[in-house]
XYZ file of C-alpha atoms in Angstrom:
294
model
C 10.027 12.621 -21.426
C 9.618 15.697 -19.222
C 8.298 16.218 -15.710
C 5.120 17.731 -17.162
C 4.430 14.344 -18.788
C 3.832 12.727 -15.390
C 0.050 12.730 -15.124
C -0.701 10.869 -11.897
C 0.741 9.472 -8.683
C -0.617 6.737 -6.437
C 0.625 7.962 -3.064
C -0.586 5.305 -0.607
C -1.511 3.950 1.780
C 0.773 1.043 2.611
C -1.068 -2.302 2.961
C -4.139 -0.974 1.151
C -3.926 -2.980 -2.115
C -2.085 -0.278 -4.029
C 0.044 -2.915 -5.756
C -3.156 -4.510 -7.052
C -4.200 -1.129 -8.405
C -0.793 -0.574 -9.983
C -0.812 -3.948 -11.735
C -4.360 -3.416 -12.944
C -3.376 -0.130 -14.575
C -0.155 -1.554 -15.980
C -2.217 -4.160 -17.849
C -3.494 -1.345 -20.084
C -1.098 -0.403 -22.926
C -2.354 3.177 -22.660
C -0.700 3.499 -19.239
C 3.035 3.951 -18.683
C 4.098 2.970 -15.152
C 7.417 1.715 -13.763
C 7.083 -1.454 -11.695
C 9.204 -0.619 -8.647
C 8.188 2.086 -6.213
C 10.497 4.978 -7.063
C 10.089 6.933 -3.801
C 11.537 9.921 -5.638
C 9.661 12.654 -3.782
C 10.379 11.031 -0.424
C 13.615 9.035 -0.124
C 15.362 9.554 -3.467
C 14.869 13.254 -4.189
C 18.604 13.919 -4.235
C 18.963 11.742 -7.366
C 17.367 14.454 -9.477
C 14.697 14.702 -12.163
C 16.762 13.019 -14.880
C 17.101 9.874 -12.790
C 13.388 9.935 -12.000
C 12.293 10.272 -15.610
C 14.695 7.555 -16.742
C 12.772 5.022 -14.647
C 9.636 5.268 -16.796
C 8.944 2.919 -19.729
C 8.697 4.461 -23.232
C 5.834 6.954 -23.315
C 5.263 7.396 -27.073
C 2.094 5.332 -27.573
C 0.540 5.753 -24.147
C -2.180 8.109 -23.019
C -1.062 8.678 -19.448
C 2.035 8.165 -17.297
C 2.382 7.841 -13.560
C 3.842 5.861 -10.703
C 3.059 4.398 -7.290
C 5.077 5.152 -4.170
C 3.259 4.623 -0.882
C 5.854 6.629 1.010
C 4.524 9.859 -0.511
C 1.486 9.849 1.776
C 3.491 9.558 4.959
C 6.616 11.569 4.110
C 6.471 15.104 5.585
C 8.323 16.658 2.623
C 6.705 14.792 -0.266
C 3.626 17.010 -0.684
C 5.747 20.159 -1.028
C 8.113 18.523 -3.487
C 5.301 17.127 -5.619
C 3.471 20.462 -5.662
C 6.673 22.183 -6.769
C 7.607 19.717 -9.510
C 4.170 18.473 -10.616
C 1.610 21.203 -9.828
C -1.045 19.730 -12.152
C -0.610 16.066 -11.254
C -3.578 13.883 -10.276
C -3.271 12.054 -6.965
C -4.839 8.681 -6.174
C -5.075 7.662 -2.529
C -6.293 4.209 -1.504
C -7.066 3.887 2.200
C -7.884 1.055 4.580
C -9.292 0.904 8.096
C -6.188 2.101 9.977
C -6.511 -0.550 12.686
C -6.678 -3.331 10.100
C -3.842 -1.704 8.187
C -1.595 -1.633 11.241
C -2.066 -5.334 11.983
C -1.573 -6.304 8.336
C 1.625 -4.243 8.242
C 2.857 -5.961 11.399
C 2.153 -9.393 9.863
C 4.099 -8.491 6.738
C 7.094 -7.489 8.824
C 6.721 -10.644 10.921
C 6.836 -12.778 7.764
C 10.050 -11.005 6.835
C 11.555 -11.789 10.220
C 11.827 -8.107 11.136
C 9.632 -8.170 14.272
C 8.795 -10.593 17.072
C 5.528 -12.264 18.078
C 4.517 -9.796 20.788
C 1.821 -7.883 18.896
C 1.089 -5.570 21.813
C 4.629 -4.240 21.975
C 4.393 -3.168 18.325
C 0.784 -2.009 17.991
C -0.096 -0.527 21.365
C -0.030 3.241 20.660
C 1.139 3.904 24.213
C 4.386 1.986 23.844
C 4.921 0.948 20.246
C 8.368 -0.493 19.515
C 8.000 0.511 15.870
C 6.212 3.820 15.369
C 5.492 3.144 11.672
C 2.774 0.608 12.434
C 0.719 3.269 14.201
C 1.781 6.479 12.456
C 1.098 5.267 8.901
C -2.617 5.099 9.684
C -2.984 8.803 10.521
C -4.475 9.576 7.112
C -6.220 12.804 8.076
C -2.985 14.441 9.131
C -1.156 13.097 6.086
C -3.794 14.027 3.502
C -4.227 17.541 4.885
C -0.814 18.392 3.418
C -2.075 17.466 -0.054
C -5.434 19.216 0.203
C -3.558 22.348 1.279
C -1.518 22.231 -1.940
C -3.769 20.725 -4.614
C -7.361 21.373 -5.721
C -9.769 18.750 -4.423
C -10.714 17.668 -7.943
C -7.103 16.553 -8.434
C -7.327 14.114 -5.508
C -9.219 10.812 -5.674
C -9.651 9.037 -2.344
C -10.566 5.372 -2.732
C -10.929 2.502 -0.296
C -9.463 -0.973 0.113
C -12.872 -2.446 0.870
C -14.043 -1.623 -2.659
C -11.232 -3.751 -4.074
C -12.599 -6.708 -2.127
C -16.255 -6.231 -3.029
C -16.355 -4.491 -6.424
C -12.914 -4.621 -8.060
C -14.170 -3.949 -11.594
C -16.205 -0.900 -10.579
C -13.383 0.307 -8.371
C -10.914 0.146 -11.237
C -13.408 1.872 -13.543
C -13.644 4.763 -11.068
C -9.883 5.191 -11.012
C -9.635 4.957 -14.792
C -12.307 7.616 -15.225
C -10.428 9.925 -12.851
C -7.250 9.426 -14.894
C -9.040 10.209 -18.146
C -8.733 6.722 -19.588
C -11.476 5.946 -22.136
C -14.129 3.428 -21.162
C -13.751 1.524 -24.417
C -10.157 0.782 -23.460
C -11.011 -0.744 -20.087
C -8.811 -3.746 -19.469
C -10.304 -7.224 -19.376
C -7.519 -8.584 -17.176
C -7.627 -7.725 -13.495
C -4.996 -9.432 -11.321
C -6.323 -11.935 -8.818
C -7.244 -9.985 -5.739
C -6.398 -12.562 -3.122
C -3.145 -14.070 -2.013
C -3.100 -17.081 0.295
C -1.097 -16.149 3.358
C -0.940 -19.766 4.487
C 1.562 -20.433 1.688
C 4.581 -22.091 3.344
C 7.504 -19.768 3.971
C 10.739 -19.871 5.899
C 10.262 -19.278 9.590
C 10.946 -15.656 10.598
C 14.055 -16.739 12.512
C 15.513 -18.391 9.421
C 14.617 -15.380 7.300
C 16.585 -13.170 9.691
C 19.516 -15.594 9.536
C 19.626 -15.653 5.728
C 18.829 -11.955 5.202
C 22.470 -10.976 4.433
C 22.430 -13.428 1.499
C 19.109 -12.230 0.083
C 20.584 -10.333 -2.857
C 22.849 -13.274 -3.713
C 20.124 -15.932 -3.843
C 17.443 -13.748 -5.459
C 18.417 -14.660 -9.068
C 18.071 -18.378 -8.233
C 14.573 -18.337 -6.740
C 13.030 -19.935 -9.829
C 15.684 -22.642 -9.965
C 14.130 -26.119 -9.325
C 16.879 -27.055 -6.860
C 16.407 -23.811 -4.940
C 12.671 -24.462 -4.765
C 13.247 -27.938 -3.357
C 15.579 -26.625 -0.670
C 13.131 -23.852 0.181
C 10.243 -26.338 0.393
C 12.230 -28.522 2.781
C 12.533 -25.695 5.296
C 9.287 -23.823 4.641
C 6.322 -23.994 6.972
C 2.988 -22.262 7.374
C 3.404 -18.972 9.177
C 1.382 -18.725 12.380
C 0.558 -15.141 13.240
C -0.007 -13.906 16.754
C -3.654 -13.016 17.422
C -4.655 -9.377 17.636
C -5.734 -8.820 21.274
C -9.075 -7.047 21.633
C -7.577 -4.714 24.240
C -4.863 -3.547 21.841
C -7.370 -3.241 19.018
C -9.544 -0.987 21.154
C -6.641 1.205 22.253
C -5.584 1.550 18.644
C -9.149 2.402 17.599
C -9.367 5.066 20.304
C -6.014 6.452 19.217
C -7.171 6.805 15.612
C -10.635 8.201 16.385
C -9.764 11.947 16.228
C -7.820 11.495 13.000
C -10.610 9.406 11.414
C -13.065 12.192 12.223
C -10.687 14.773 10.726
C -10.294 12.645 7.604
C -14.063 12.341 7.262
C -14.456 16.107 7.363
C -11.599 16.548 4.908
C -13.025 14.254 2.232
C -16.719 14.707 3.050
C -17.407 11.110 4.000
C -18.660 9.402 7.147
C -15.929 6.991 8.232
C -17.176 6.226 11.736
C -17.715 2.583 10.713
C -13.964 2.225 11.086
C -14.399 2.946 14.788
C -17.051 0.294 15.416
C -16.479 -3.424 15.138
C -19.661 -5.186 13.964
C -20.945 -7.983 16.193
C -19.963 -11.444 15.035
C -17.280 -10.166 12.721
C -14.201 -12.320 12.328
C -11.050 -10.698 13.570
C -8.230 -9.794 11.268
C -6.178 -12.436 13.049
C -8.636 -15.147 12.061
C -8.593 -14.019 8.435
C -4.952 -13.164 8.022
C -3.859 -16.747 7.360
C -6.582 -17.401 4.789
C -6.692 -14.608 2.217
C -5.947 -10.948 1.701
C -5.288 -8.616 -1.167
C -1.778 -9.041 -2.590
C 0.561 -10.052 0.200
C 3.114 -7.247 -0.020
C 0.867 -4.299 -0.916
């Protein structure tokens, strides 16, 4: 396998159901995709092309090969590296309302025990304790780097909302962009929802046991391990998303959302207006959302 055999990259965004998209494509035998995110053009570039290519499954009987690494959208060097190594590659970008994305990202990190319950201290753009929650939603700035280096017909921008409402049509659109034949469309599409009320260890316990994570990982399917886990697991209660913080975050994203709309030729102002009577993300986060760790 050579670098020229890499046909497509899914480059982000984090918490936008890109894992769902990856698994949907992997269900087709015509597609060769490694399961882990390789992060080659962002974090692992020093490992070299041989390492990168060795991560791909056998390519002999497949029609197309690619990979998903959400860090490519946000990394300031990734676009240059990809353009240099893969000048003809097709890029798939799946985006989500940046305000919703930020809160979902925070909740994922809270489940992992990485952050505390004070949502405002993490998501208020004026004083964020973790810049990633806010910065990862600046899609206009991030995508500009790719549009400056690749022809627009090599970039497909898709949206998280379509996964929720029309998953089959959404997948068909991506497959068409990748040149996959319609007659080979897969009949299996992974379940698009994951119950976030599933009992888990409290964040404090997760922090306590984090050093042993790699040791216990092989035993997670062991019946005894499951019993012990169940004894300590509880439903995670997420902090609500204050309206004041939501509005400040919306205002912060507004210029970038407008830039993104101009860049891709689409009106995205709906992201800046919260419909009356709509349930908040906080009220939905414990019920269902696309694939928990996407």
